[in-house]
Amino acid sequence: DSSHKWLSSVFNELRLEGKFTDAVLKVEEVEFPVHKVILCNCTPYFRAFFTRWANLEKTVFRISGLSPDTMRLILDYVYAGSLSVTENNVQELLIAADQFNILEVVHVCCSFLIEMLRPNNCIGIWNFTTVCLHAELRSKAFSFILEHFEEVVSCDEFLLLSVEELTDIIEKDSLIAQKESTVFEAILKWIAHSPKERERHFFALLIKVRMALLDVEYIRNTVLTNALVQKNKKCLSFIDAATKIIHQMDTFRAPLFHHSNPIARPRLPRAILLAIGGWSGGDPTNGIEAYDIRANRWTNVTTELERPRAYHGAAFLNGYVYCVGGFDRVEHFNSVRRFNPVTHTWQEVAPMYCRRCYVSVTVLNGCIYAMGGFDGHLRLNTAEYFRPEINQWSFIAPMHEQRSDASCTAFQNKVYICGGFNGQECLQTAEYYSPETDQWTTITSMNSQRSGIGVIAYAGHVYAVGGFDGNNRQHSVEAYDPLTDSWENVASMITPRSNFGIEVIEDRLFVVGGFNGFTTTYNVEYYNAATNEWCMARDMEIFRSAVSCCVISGLPNMAEYAVTYNFLPLSEEEEMESSSSS
Ligand SMILES: *[C@@H]1O[C@H](CO)[C@@H](O)[C@H](O)[C@H]1NC(C)=O
């Protein structure tokens, strides 16, 4: 702030010694001698304040609305620019700084409160902004509540919400709850805290639950058996209507045309799966699609200006999506570009030492690791890692094998890499890298040779999925247990595939696109370790192989990547279903 020059320490010494002061600020019973001109220099508030009293012989000015401790902090700032904000003083300091219109202090306090947001204090901080209105702090606190709703519900402050506040929270699309039942149970908990006053709000709250997103079992066993529900006819008919919609959605398998219905509208997912680039119809593509797991739907979020890339690696780190290496038919890339999903812009960062197409990429401890690949001449055993804070790649120890078209994952502070192609054969071997020792260690080989494999950490294991064994595309899947150093086959995919995208989102392992032995596919399926089953998910719009996936989360604009919020014309199939159901 150029208008405010820090004063020499002499002024502060004079103040503390009480020399040449011409006014006394009296807060409760404590007197603070000050120099009027110095306070006027700091904020227009004091200029107006002292000017108003200028004609009187007044020297002692009573200041109310703050404690002597806070006045001391304010004066330390005014005279010396020093500010020590703590959890205990921040709220009072913010109110005082607001009263005196000292914008820098207001700003520091708001930032401090934003940093301080936790599930157990976010409601308190949000409430505080009704006393002391700051748009940014208010919206940050509210977003925090919505994002951490599952944890917030079990904190004491939750029970003290007013009915209006609770309604405000649970009606939002951007409330994040893995299960809608969390919302229903939150309402019961809130009412149980003070049933006499709160029971009358039950119906108004209940209709904010996206009842048609609950499963029928839960409605039957938990909702309909609830005493509050049972004694209220309106509740019963609301639930009845929801159940009808659930049956319709099951029958027509296309929930989309119900998205406009408030009780069937999916909420925002915590994370979004991106499928980036790849090889489609004989050409590399720059296509990016975003998968919303709640709506089971892909959205095209391609940025037209980006150059196509296939056989690359993708990773999400510190808010950026990195695309590492790859190939566009002409060039084997050593370049690395990152996408900012908030601004929708691309930026080039430092290139790798090696050109790497068919590269394996993962994130560990805030760094990106890129292993193996093909530089246009050789299959590589070299590996390097990228530190974003210094924008630099460095070599790490080379792997035991040349691995092109392998796949890797970070797991238990190590990087595991499995399979691939060494120029002669599809590999069955696997190894891990330990950053502490900068060493690669070979582990038990997989049960199959797998090139164009997908590897991912999931459910306490390293999964090795699909790939090409030299003859066929595989649908087999095996899981590695580091405790026993052994691989065990689990349920096979529905579709055999190689060169697909792989990611875990909401405890499901997704495989995306790839080559099935005959054709490039847009088909997507997911595995649930709890049931050891694969199920089909919604197809992508772009069929592609050599695609890379990553999961993005924690963005202020997640909604842009979710389906619910975008205008989506119905597909022909849904159009038919929708008209046949009405
Ligand atoms: C996706 O969006 C891009 C950019 O708007 C467009 O060029 C492309 O045709 C779209 N792809 C599909 C499959 O709709």
Coordinates of C-alpha atoms and ligand atoms in Angstrom, one line a residue:
D1 CA 0.0 0.0 0.0
S2 CA 1.8 3.1 -1.2
S3 CA -0.3 5.5 0.7
H4 CA 0.9 4.2 4.0
K5 CA 4.6 4.7 4.8
W6 CA 6.0 2.9 7.8
L7 CA 7.0 5.4 10.4
S8 CA 10.4 5.5 11.9
S9 CA 10.7 3.6 15.2
V10 CA 11.1 7.0 16.9
F11 CA 7.3 7.7 16.7
N12 CA 6.6 4.4 18.4
E13 CA 9.2 5.1 21.1
L14 CA 7.6 8.5 21.7
R15 CA 4.2 7.0 21.9
L16 CA 5.3 4.4 24.4
E17 CA 7.1 7.1 26.5
G18 CA 4.0 9.3 26.2
K19 CA 6.0 12.2 24.7
F20 CA 4.4 14.9 22.4
T21 CA 1.2 13.0 22.4
D22 CA -1.9 15.1 21.9
A23 CA -4.7 12.7 22.5
V24 CA -5.6 9.8 24.7
L25 CA -7.7 6.9 23.4
K26 CA -9.6 5.4 26.3
V27 CA -10.7 1.8 25.9
E28 CA -12.6 0.5 28.9
E29 CA -10.3 1.7 31.7
V30 CA -7.1 1.7 29.8
E31 CA -5.6 4.9 28.3
F32 CA -3.5 4.9 25.2
P33 CA -1.6 8.2 24.5
V34 CA -1.3 8.8 20.8
H35 CA -0.3 11.4 18.2
K36 CA -3.4 12.4 16.2
V37 CA -1.5 13.1 13.0
I38 CA -0.1 9.6 13.0
L39 CA -3.4 8.0 13.4
C40 CA -4.8 10.2 10.6
N41 CA -1.9 9.1 8.4
C42 CA -3.0 5.5 8.8
T43 CA -6.7 5.6 8.1
P44 CA -9.3 8.1 7.0
Y45 CA -11.4 6.9 9.9
F46 CA -9.2 8.7 12.5
R47 CA -8.9 11.8 10.3
A48 CA -12.7 12.1 10.3
F49 CA -12.9 11.2 13.9
F50 CA -10.4 13.8 15.2
T51 CA -11.7 16.4 12.7
R52 CA -15.2 16.0 14.1
W53 CA -14.0 17.0 17.6
A54 CA -11.5 19.6 16.5
N55 CA -13.3 22.6 17.9
L56 CA -13.5 21.2 21.4
E57 CA -10.8 21.2 24.0
K58 CA -11.1 17.4 24.1
T59 CA -8.1 15.2 24.5
V60 CA -9.5 12.0 25.9
F61 CA -11.5 10.0 23.5
R62 CA -13.5 7.0 24.6
I63 CA -13.4 4.1 22.0
S64 CA -15.9 1.3 22.4
G65 CA -16.5 -2.0 20.7
L66 CA -13.1 -3.5 21.3
S67 CA -10.9 -4.6 24.1
P68 CA -7.8 -2.9 25.3
D69 CA -5.7 -5.8 24.0
T70 CA -7.1 -5.3 20.6
M71 CA -6.5 -1.6 20.7
R72 CA -2.9 -2.3 21.6
L73 CA -2.6 -4.6 18.6
I74 CA -4.1 -1.9 16.3
L75 CA -1.7 0.8 17.6
D76 CA 1.3 -1.5 17.2
Y77 CA 0.3 -1.9 13.6
V78 CA -0.4 1.8 13.1
Y79 CA 2.9 2.8 14.5
A80 CA 5.2 0.0 13.7
G81 CA 3.5 -2.1 11.0
S82 CA 3.8 -5.2 13.2
L83 CA 0.8 -7.5 13.4
S84 CA 0.6 -10.7 15.3
V85 CA -2.6 -12.5 14.4
T86 CA -3.5 -15.6 16.4
E87 CA -6.5 -17.9 16.6
N88 CA -7.6 -16.2 19.8
N89 CA -7.4 -12.5 18.6
V90 CA -8.3 -12.8 15.0
Q91 CA -12.0 -12.3 15.2
E92 CA -11.9 -9.3 17.5
L93 CA -9.0 -7.8 15.5
L94 CA -11.0 -8.1 12.3
I95 CA -14.0 -6.4 13.8
A96 CA -11.8 -3.5 15.0
A97 CA -9.8 -3.2 11.8
D98 CA -13.1 -3.1 10.0
Q99 CA -14.4 -0.4 12.3
F100 CA -11.3 1.7 11.8
N101 CA -11.2 0.9 8.1
I102 CA -7.6 -0.4 8.2
L103 CA -7.8 -2.5 5.0
E104 CA -4.5 -4.3 5.3
V105 CA -5.3 -5.6 8.7
V106 CA -8.7 -6.7 7.5
H107 CA -7.1 -8.5 4.6
V108 CA -4.5 -10.3 6.8
C109 CA -7.2 -11.3 9.3
C110 CA -9.5 -12.7 6.5
S111 CA -6.6 -14.7 5.0
F112 CA -5.8 -16.0 8.4
L113 CA -9.3 -17.2 9.0
I114 CA -9.5 -18.8 5.5
E115 CA -6.3 -20.7 6.3
M116 CA -7.8 -21.7 9.7
L117 CA -10.9 -23.3 8.2
R118 CA -11.5 -26.8 9.6
P119 CA -14.6 -29.0 9.8
N120 CA -15.0 -28.1 13.5
N121 CA -14.8 -24.3 13.1
C122 CA -16.1 -23.6 9.6
I123 CA -19.7 -23.0 10.7
G124 CA -18.5 -20.6 13.4
I125 CA -16.4 -18.7 10.9
W126 CA -19.3 -18.6 8.5
N127 CA -21.6 -17.3 11.2
F128 CA -19.0 -14.7 12.2
T129 CA -19.3 -13.2 8.7
T130 CA -22.9 -12.2 9.5
V131 CA -21.5 -10.0 12.2
C132 CA -18.5 -8.8 10.2
L133 CA -19.4 -9.0 6.5
H134 CA -16.6 -10.0 4.1
A135 CA -17.8 -11.5 0.9
E136 CA -14.7 -13.6 0.2
L137 CA -14.4 -15.0 3.7
R138 CA -18.1 -15.8 3.7
S139 CA -18.0 -17.6 0.5
K140 CA -14.8 -19.5 1.3
A141 CA -16.3 -20.6 4.7
F142 CA -19.5 -21.7 3.0
S143 CA -17.7 -23.6 0.3
F144 CA -15.7 -25.3 3.0
I145 CA -18.8 -26.4 4.7
L146 CA -20.2 -27.8 1.5
E147 CA -17.0 -29.6 0.6
H148 CA -16.5 -31.1 4.0
F149 CA -20.1 -31.8 4.8
E150 CA -19.5 -35.4 5.8
E151 CA -17.1 -34.3 8.5
V152 CA -18.9 -31.1 9.5
V153 CA -22.0 -33.1 10.4
S154 CA -20.2 -34.8 13.2
C155 CA -18.9 -31.6 14.8
D156 CA -20.7 -29.8 17.6
E157 CA -21.2 -26.5 15.6
F158 CA -23.4 -28.4 13.2
L159 CA -26.1 -28.9 15.9
L160 CA -26.3 -25.1 16.4
L161 CA -27.2 -24.2 12.8
S162 CA -30.5 -22.5 12.3
V163 CA -33.1 -24.1 10.1
E164 CA -32.5 -21.5 7.4
E165 CA -28.8 -22.1 7.5
L166 CA -29.2 -25.9 7.4
T167 CA -31.6 -25.5 4.4
D168 CA -29.2 -23.3 2.7
I169 CA -26.5 -25.9 3.0
I170 CA -28.4 -29.1 2.1
E171 CA -30.1 -27.7 -0.9
K172 CA -26.9 -26.9 -2.8
D173 CA -25.8 -29.0 -5.8
S174 CA -22.2 -28.4 -4.7
L175 CA -22.7 -30.1 -1.3
I176 CA -20.3 -33.1 -1.4
A177 CA -21.5 -36.3 0.1
Q178 CA -20.4 -39.7 -1.3
K179 CA -23.8 -41.0 -0.3
E180 CA -27.1 -39.0 -0.3
S181 CA -28.0 -40.8 2.9
T182 CA -25.5 -38.6 4.7
V183 CA -27.9 -35.7 4.1
F184 CA -30.9 -37.5 5.4
E185 CA -29.0 -38.6 8.5
A186 CA -27.7 -35.1 9.1
I187 CA -31.3 -33.8 9.2
L188 CA -32.2 -36.5 11.8
K189 CA -29.2 -35.6 13.9
W190 CA -30.0 -31.9 13.8
I191 CA -33.6 -32.5 14.8
A192 CA -32.7 -34.9 17.6
H193 CA -30.6 -32.2 19.2
S194 CA -33.7 -30.2 20.0
P195 CA -36.7 -32.2 18.9
K196 CA -39.4 -30.0 20.5
E197 CA -38.6 -27.0 18.4
R198 CA -37.2 -28.7 15.4
E199 CA -39.6 -31.5 14.5
R200 CA -41.9 -29.1 12.8
H201 CA -39.2 -28.3 10.2
F202 CA -38.8 -32.0 9.2
F203 CA -40.8 -31.9 6.0
A204 CA -39.3 -28.7 4.7
L205 CA -35.8 -30.2 5.3
L206 CA -36.7 -33.7 4.0
I207 CA -37.7 -32.4 0.6
K208 CA -34.1 -31.0 0.2
V209 CA -32.8 -34.6 0.2
R210 CA -32.2 -35.9 -3.3
M211 CA -34.4 -38.8 -2.3
A212 CA -34.3 -40.4 -5.8
L213 CA -30.5 -40.8 -5.5
L214 CA -31.0 -43.2 -2.5
D215 CA -31.3 -46.8 -3.1
V216 CA -34.6 -48.5 -2.7
E217 CA -33.3 -50.7 0.1
Y218 CA -32.3 -47.8 2.1
I219 CA -35.6 -46.0 1.6
R220 CA -37.5 -49.1 2.6
N221 CA -35.4 -50.1 5.6
T222 CA -34.3 -46.7 7.0
V223 CA -36.4 -43.9 5.7
L224 CA -39.8 -45.4 5.7
T225 CA -39.3 -46.9 9.1
N226 CA -38.4 -43.6 10.6
A227 CA -40.9 -42.3 13.2
L228 CA -40.9 -38.7 11.9
V229 CA -41.6 -39.9 8.4
Q230 CA -44.3 -42.3 9.5
K231 CA -46.3 -39.7 11.3
N232 CA -46.4 -37.2 8.4
K233 CA -48.5 -37.9 5.4
K234 CA -46.7 -35.3 3.3
C235 CA -43.4 -37.0 3.9
L236 CA -44.9 -40.4 2.9
S237 CA -46.2 -39.1 -0.4
F238 CA -42.9 -37.3 -1.1
I239 CA -41.1 -40.5 -0.6
D240 CA -43.6 -42.4 -2.7
A241 CA -43.0 -39.9 -5.6
A242 CA -39.2 -40.4 -5.2
T243 CA -39.6 -44.2 -5.3
K244 CA -41.5 -43.9 -8.6
I245 CA -38.7 -41.9 -10.1
I246 CA -36.2 -44.4 -9.0
H247 CA -38.1 -47.2 -10.7
Q248 CA -38.4 -45.1 -13.9
M249 CA -34.6 -44.4 -13.9
D250 CA -33.9 -48.1 -13.3
T251 CA -36.2 -49.2 -16.1
F252 CA -34.9 -46.7 -18.6
R253 CA -31.3 -46.8 -17.4
A254 CA -30.9 -43.1 -18.4
P255 CA -31.2 -40.9 -15.4
L256 CA -30.3 -37.8 -17.4
F257 CA -33.8 -36.5 -18.2
H258 CA -34.5 -36.4 -14.5
H259 CA -31.6 -34.1 -13.8
S260 CA -33.9 -31.1 -13.8
N261 CA -36.0 -32.8 -11.1
P262 CA -34.7 -31.4 -7.8
I263 CA -35.0 -34.8 -6.0
A264 CA -33.1 -36.7 -8.7
R265 CA -30.4 -34.2 -9.5
P266 CA -26.9 -35.5 -8.8
R267 CA -24.8 -33.4 -6.6
L268 CA -21.3 -32.3 -7.5
P269 CA -18.7 -35.1 -7.4
R270 CA -15.6 -34.6 -5.2
A271 CA -13.4 -35.5 -8.1
I272 CA -13.6 -35.7 -11.8
L273 CA -11.8 -38.2 -14.1
L274 CA -10.2 -36.7 -17.2
A275 CA -9.3 -38.7 -20.3
I276 CA -6.7 -36.8 -22.2
G277 CA -5.5 -37.2 -25.8
G278 CA -4.7 -40.5 -27.5
W279 CA -5.0 -42.1 -30.9
S280 CA -8.4 -41.9 -32.5
G281 CA -9.4 -43.0 -36.0
G282 CA -5.8 -43.1 -37.3
D283 CA -4.9 -39.8 -35.9
P284 CA -3.6 -38.3 -32.6
T285 CA -6.3 -36.3 -30.8
N286 CA -6.3 -33.3 -28.5
G287 CA -9.7 -34.4 -27.1
I288 CA -10.3 -34.1 -23.4
E289 CA -13.4 -35.6 -21.8
A290 CA -14.4 -35.3 -18.2
Y291 CA -16.3 -38.1 -16.4
D292 CA -18.8 -37.2 -13.7
I293 CA -19.2 -40.4 -11.6
R294 CA -22.5 -39.2 -10.0
A295 CA -24.2 -38.6 -13.4
N296 CA -22.2 -41.5 -15.1
R297 CA -21.6 -39.1 -18.0
W298 CA -18.8 -37.7 -20.0
T299 CA -18.5 -34.0 -21.0
N300 CA -16.3 -32.8 -23.8
V301 CA -13.9 -30.2 -22.3
T302 CA -11.4 -30.1 -25.2
T303 CA -9.4 -26.9 -25.5
E304 CA -9.1 -26.4 -29.2
L305 CA -5.7 -24.7 -29.2
E306 CA -3.8 -27.6 -27.7
R307 CA -1.7 -29.8 -30.0
P308 CA -2.7 -33.5 -30.2
R309 CA -0.7 -36.0 -28.1
A310 CA -0.9 -39.8 -27.8
Y311 CA 1.2 -42.4 -25.8
H312 CA 1.9 -39.7 -23.2
G313 CA 1.5 -39.7 -19.5
A314 CA -0.8 -37.5 -17.5
A315 CA -0.7 -36.5 -13.9
F316 CA -2.5 -34.0 -11.6
L317 CA -0.2 -32.1 -9.2
N318 CA -0.8 -28.8 -7.3
G319 CA -3.8 -27.9 -9.4
Y320 CA -2.2 -28.6 -12.8
V321 CA -2.8 -31.4 -15.2
Y322 CA 0.6 -32.3 -16.7
C323 CA 1.0 -34.0 -20.0
V324 CA 4.4 -35.7 -20.3
G325 CA 6.1 -36.9 -23.5
G326 CA 4.2 -38.9 -26.1
F327 CA 3.9 -38.8 -29.8
D328 CA 1.9 -37.0 -32.5
R329 CA 3.1 -39.2 -35.5
V330 CA 5.8 -36.7 -36.4
E331 CA 7.6 -36.1 -33.2
H332 CA 8.5 -38.1 -30.1
F333 CA 8.1 -35.5 -27.4
N334 CA 10.4 -34.6 -24.6
S335 CA 8.2 -31.7 -24.0
V336 CA 5.9 -31.3 -21.0
R337 CA 2.9 -29.1 -21.0
R338 CA 0.5 -28.4 -18.2
F339 CA -3.1 -27.4 -18.2
N340 CA -4.6 -25.1 -15.6
P341 CA -8.2 -26.4 -15.2
V342 CA -9.3 -23.2 -13.5
T343 CA -8.2 -20.8 -16.3
H344 CA -8.4 -23.4 -19.1
T345 CA -4.9 -22.4 -20.3
W346 CA -1.9 -24.4 -21.3
Q347 CA 1.7 -23.7 -20.4
E348 CA 5.0 -25.3 -21.4
V349 CA 7.3 -26.3 -18.5
A350 CA 10.9 -27.7 -18.6
P351 CA 11.3 -30.5 -21.0
M352 CA 12.6 -33.9 -20.0
Y353 CA 16.2 -35.0 -20.8
C354 CA 14.9 -37.8 -23.0
R355 CA 12.2 -38.0 -25.7
R356 CA 9.7 -40.4 -24.3
C357 CA 6.8 -41.9 -26.2
Y358 CA 5.0 -44.9 -24.5
V359 CA 6.2 -43.3 -21.2
S360 CA 5.0 -44.3 -17.7
V361 CA 4.2 -41.3 -15.4
T362 CA 3.1 -41.0 -11.8
V363 CA 3.2 -38.5 -8.9
L364 CA 5.0 -39.2 -5.6
N365 CA 5.8 -36.8 -2.8
G366 CA 5.0 -33.7 -4.9
C367 CA 7.2 -34.8 -7.8
I368 CA 6.4 -36.3 -11.2
Y369 CA 8.2 -39.4 -12.2
A370 CA 8.6 -40.4 -15.9
M371 CA 10.1 -43.8 -16.7
G372 CA 11.2 -45.6 -19.8
G373 CA 9.4 -45.2 -23.2
F374 CA 10.8 -45.0 -26.7
D375 CA 12.8 -42.0 -28.0
G376 CA 12.4 -42.9 -31.7
H377 CA 15.4 -45.2 -31.8
L378 CA 15.7 -47.0 -28.5
R379 CA 13.5 -48.5 -25.7
L380 CA 14.6 -46.7 -22.6
N381 CA 15.6 -47.9 -19.2
T382 CA 16.3 -44.4 -18.0
A383 CA 14.0 -42.5 -15.6
E384 CA 13.8 -38.9 -14.4
Y385 CA 11.7 -36.8 -12.0
F386 CA 10.3 -33.3 -12.1
R387 CA 10.2 -30.9 -9.2
P388 CA 7.6 -28.2 -10.0
E389 CA 8.9 -25.7 -7.5
I390 CA 12.2 -25.4 -9.4
N391 CA 10.8 -26.4 -12.8
Q392 CA 13.5 -29.0 -13.4
W393 CA 13.9 -32.6 -14.3
S394 CA 16.7 -34.7 -12.9
F395 CA 17.7 -38.3 -13.7
I396 CA 17.2 -41.0 -11.1
A397 CA 18.8 -44.5 -11.2
P398 CA 17.9 -46.4 -14.4
M399 CA 15.5 -49.3 -14.2
H400 CA 16.6 -53.0 -14.5
E401 CA 14.8 -53.3 -17.8
Q402 CA 14.1 -51.2 -20.9
R403 CA 10.4 -50.5 -20.6
S404 CA 8.3 -48.9 -23.3
D405 CA 4.5 -49.1 -23.0
A406 CA 4.7 -50.1 -19.4
S407 CA 2.6 -48.5 -16.7
C408 CA 3.4 -47.3 -13.2
T409 CA 1.8 -46.1 -9.9
A410 CA 2.9 -44.6 -6.6
F411 CA 2.2 -46.9 -3.7
Q412 CA 3.5 -46.9 -0.1
N413 CA 6.1 -44.3 -0.9
K414 CA 7.5 -46.2 -3.9
V415 CA 7.0 -46.1 -7.6
Y416 CA 6.0 -49.5 -9.0
I417 CA 6.4 -50.2 -12.7
C418 CA 5.2 -53.3 -14.4
G419 CA 5.4 -54.9 -17.9
G420 CA 6.0 -53.1 -21.1
F421 CA 8.0 -53.9 -24.2
N422 CA 11.8 -54.0 -24.5
G423 CA 12.1 -54.2 -28.3
Q424 CA 12.1 -58.0 -28.4
E425 CA 9.3 -59.2 -26.1
C426 CA 6.4 -58.1 -23.9
L427 CA 7.6 -58.1 -20.3
Q428 CA 6.3 -60.1 -17.4
T429 CA 8.7 -58.4 -14.9
A430 CA 8.0 -55.7 -12.4
E431 CA 10.2 -53.5 -10.1
Y432 CA 9.8 -50.6 -7.7
Y433 CA 11.8 -47.4 -7.1
S434 CA 12.5 -46.2 -3.6
P435 CA 13.3 -42.4 -3.5
E436 CA 15.2 -42.7 -0.2
T437 CA 17.8 -45.0 -1.7
D438 CA 17.5 -44.1 -5.3
Q439 CA 17.3 -47.8 -6.1
W440 CA 15.2 -50.1 -8.2
T441 CA 14.2 -53.5 -6.8
T442 CA 12.8 -56.3 -8.8
I443 CA 9.7 -58.0 -7.4
T444 CA 8.0 -61.2 -8.4
S445 CA 7.0 -61.3 -12.0
M446 CA 3.4 -61.0 -13.0
N447 CA 1.5 -64.1 -14.1
S448 CA 1.3 -62.8 -17.7
Q449 CA 3.4 -60.8 -20.1
R450 CA 1.8 -57.4 -20.4
S451 CA 2.7 -54.5 -22.7
G452 CA 0.3 -51.6 -23.1
I453 CA -0.7 -52.5 -19.6
G454 CA -2.5 -50.4 -16.9
V455 CA -1.0 -50.3 -13.4
I456 CA -2.6 -48.6 -10.5
A457 CA -2.6 -48.7 -6.7
Y458 CA -6.0 -49.7 -5.4
A459 CA -7.4 -51.3 -2.3
G460 CA -4.0 -51.9 -0.7
H461 CA -2.5 -53.6 -3.7
V462 CA -0.8 -52.8 -7.0
Y463 CA -3.2 -53.8 -9.8
A464 CA -1.9 -54.9 -13.2
V465 CA -4.6 -54.8 -15.8
G466 CA -5.0 -56.0 -19.4
G467 CA -2.3 -55.3 -22.0
F468 CA -0.8 -57.3 -24.9
D469 CA 1.0 -60.6 -24.2
G470 CA 2.6 -60.9 -27.7
N471 CA -0.4 -62.7 -29.1
N472 CA -3.6 -61.4 -27.6
R473 CA -5.1 -58.4 -25.8
Q474 CA -5.7 -59.5 -22.3
H475 CA -8.7 -59.1 -20.1
S476 CA -7.1 -60.7 -17.1
V477 CA -6.3 -58.7 -14.0
E478 CA -3.9 -59.4 -11.2
A479 CA -3.1 -57.7 -7.9
Y480 CA 0.2 -57.6 -6.1
D481 CA 0.5 -57.8 -2.4
P482 CA 3.8 -56.3 -1.1
L483 CA 3.6 -58.3 2.2
T484 CA 3.7 -61.6 0.4
D485 CA 5.5 -60.4 -2.8
S486 CA 3.0 -62.3 -4.9
W487 CA 0.5 -61.7 -7.6
E488 CA -3.1 -63.0 -7.5
N489 CA -5.6 -63.0 -10.3
V490 CA -8.8 -61.2 -9.7
A491 CA -12.0 -61.0 -11.8
S492 CA -11.2 -60.2 -15.5
M493 CA -12.4 -57.2 -17.4
I494 CA -15.4 -57.6 -19.6
T495 CA -13.4 -56.3 -22.6
P496 CA -9.8 -57.2 -23.4
R497 CA -7.7 -54.1 -24.0
S498 CA -4.3 -52.6 -24.2
N499 CA -3.2 -48.9 -24.2
F500 CA -6.1 -47.6 -22.2
G501 CA -6.4 -45.0 -19.5
I502 CA -6.6 -46.2 -15.8
E503 CA -7.5 -44.3 -12.7
V504 CA -9.2 -44.8 -9.3
I505 CA -12.1 -42.6 -8.4
E506 CA -14.5 -43.0 -5.4
D507 CA -13.1 -46.5 -4.6
R508 CA -13.7 -47.8 -8.1
L509 CA -10.9 -48.7 -10.6
F510 CA -11.8 -47.3 -14.0
V511 CA -10.3 -48.4 -17.3
V512 CA -11.0 -46.1 -20.2
G513 CA -10.9 -46.8 -24.0
G514 CA -7.9 -48.6 -25.5
F515 CA -7.4 -51.2 -28.2
N516 CA -9.4 -54.4 -27.9
G517 CA -7.5 -56.4 -30.6
F518 CA -9.8 -55.4 -33.4
T519 CA -10.6 -51.8 -32.9
T520 CA -10.0 -48.7 -30.8
T521 CA -12.8 -48.3 -28.3
Y522 CA -14.7 -45.7 -26.3
N523 CA -15.9 -48.2 -23.9
V524 CA -15.3 -47.8 -20.2
E525 CA -15.7 -50.2 -17.3
Y526 CA -14.9 -50.2 -13.6
Y527 CA -13.9 -52.7 -11.0
N528 CA -15.1 -52.8 -7.4
A529 CA -12.7 -54.7 -5.1
A530 CA -15.4 -55.1 -2.5
T531 CA -17.5 -57.3 -4.8
N532 CA -14.6 -58.4 -7.2
E533 CA -16.8 -57.4 -10.2
W534 CA -16.5 -55.4 -13.3
C535 CA -19.4 -53.2 -14.6
M536 CA -19.8 -51.1 -17.7
A537 CA -19.8 -47.4 -17.3
R538 CA -20.9 -44.8 -19.8
D539 CA -18.9 -44.8 -23.1
M540 CA -16.7 -41.8 -24.0
E541 CA -17.8 -39.8 -27.0
I542 CA -14.4 -40.2 -28.6
F543 CA -13.1 -43.7 -29.3
R544 CA -9.4 -43.8 -28.6
S545 CA -6.4 -45.8 -27.4
A546 CA -3.0 -44.5 -26.1
V547 CA -5.1 -42.2 -23.9
S548 CA -4.0 -41.1 -20.5
C549 CA -6.2 -40.4 -17.5
C550 CA -5.9 -38.4 -14.3
V551 CA -8.3 -37.4 -11.5
I552 CA -8.7 -33.7 -10.6
S553 CA -10.2 -32.4 -7.4
G554 CA -10.3 -29.5 -5.0
L555 CA -10.8 -26.9 -7.8
P556 CA -13.0 -23.8 -7.2
N557 CA -14.7 -24.5 -10.5
M558 CA -15.3 -28.3 -10.2
A559 CA -18.9 -27.6 -11.5
E560 CA -17.5 -26.8 -14.9
Y561 CA -16.3 -30.3 -15.3
A562 CA -19.4 -32.0 -13.8
V563 CA -22.5 -32.8 -15.9
T564 CA -25.2 -31.5 -13.7
Y565 CA -24.5 -27.9 -14.4
N566 CA -23.9 -28.0 -18.1
F567 CA -26.7 -27.8 -20.5
L568 CA -26.8 -31.1 -22.2
P569 CA -29.2 -31.9 -25.0
L570 CA -30.6 -35.4 -24.7
S571 CA -29.1 -38.1 -26.9
E572 CA -31.4 -39.8 -29.4
E573 CA -31.6 -42.8 -27.2
E574 CA -32.6 -40.8 -24.2
E575 CA -35.0 -38.7 -26.2
M576 CA -36.8 -42.0 -27.1
E577 CA -36.7 -43.2 -23.5
S578 CA -37.9 -39.9 -22.2
S579 CA -40.9 -39.8 -24.6
S580 CA -41.8 -43.4 -24.1
S581 CA -41.9 -42.9 -20.4
S582 CA -44.2 -40.0 -20.4
Ligands
LIG1 C1 -15.2 -31.6 -28.4 O1 -15.0 -30.2 -28.4 C2 -14.1 -29.7 -29.4 C3 -13.9 -28.3 -29.1 O2 -15.1 -27.6 -28.8 C4 -14.7 -30.0 -30.7 O3 -13.9 -29.5 -31.8 C5 -14.9 -31.5 -30.9 O4 -15.5 -31.8 -32.2 C6 -15.8 -32.1 -29.8 N1 -15.7 -33.5 -29.9 C7 -16.9 -34.3 -29.8 C8 -16.7 -35.7 -29.9 O5 -18.0 -33.8 -29.7

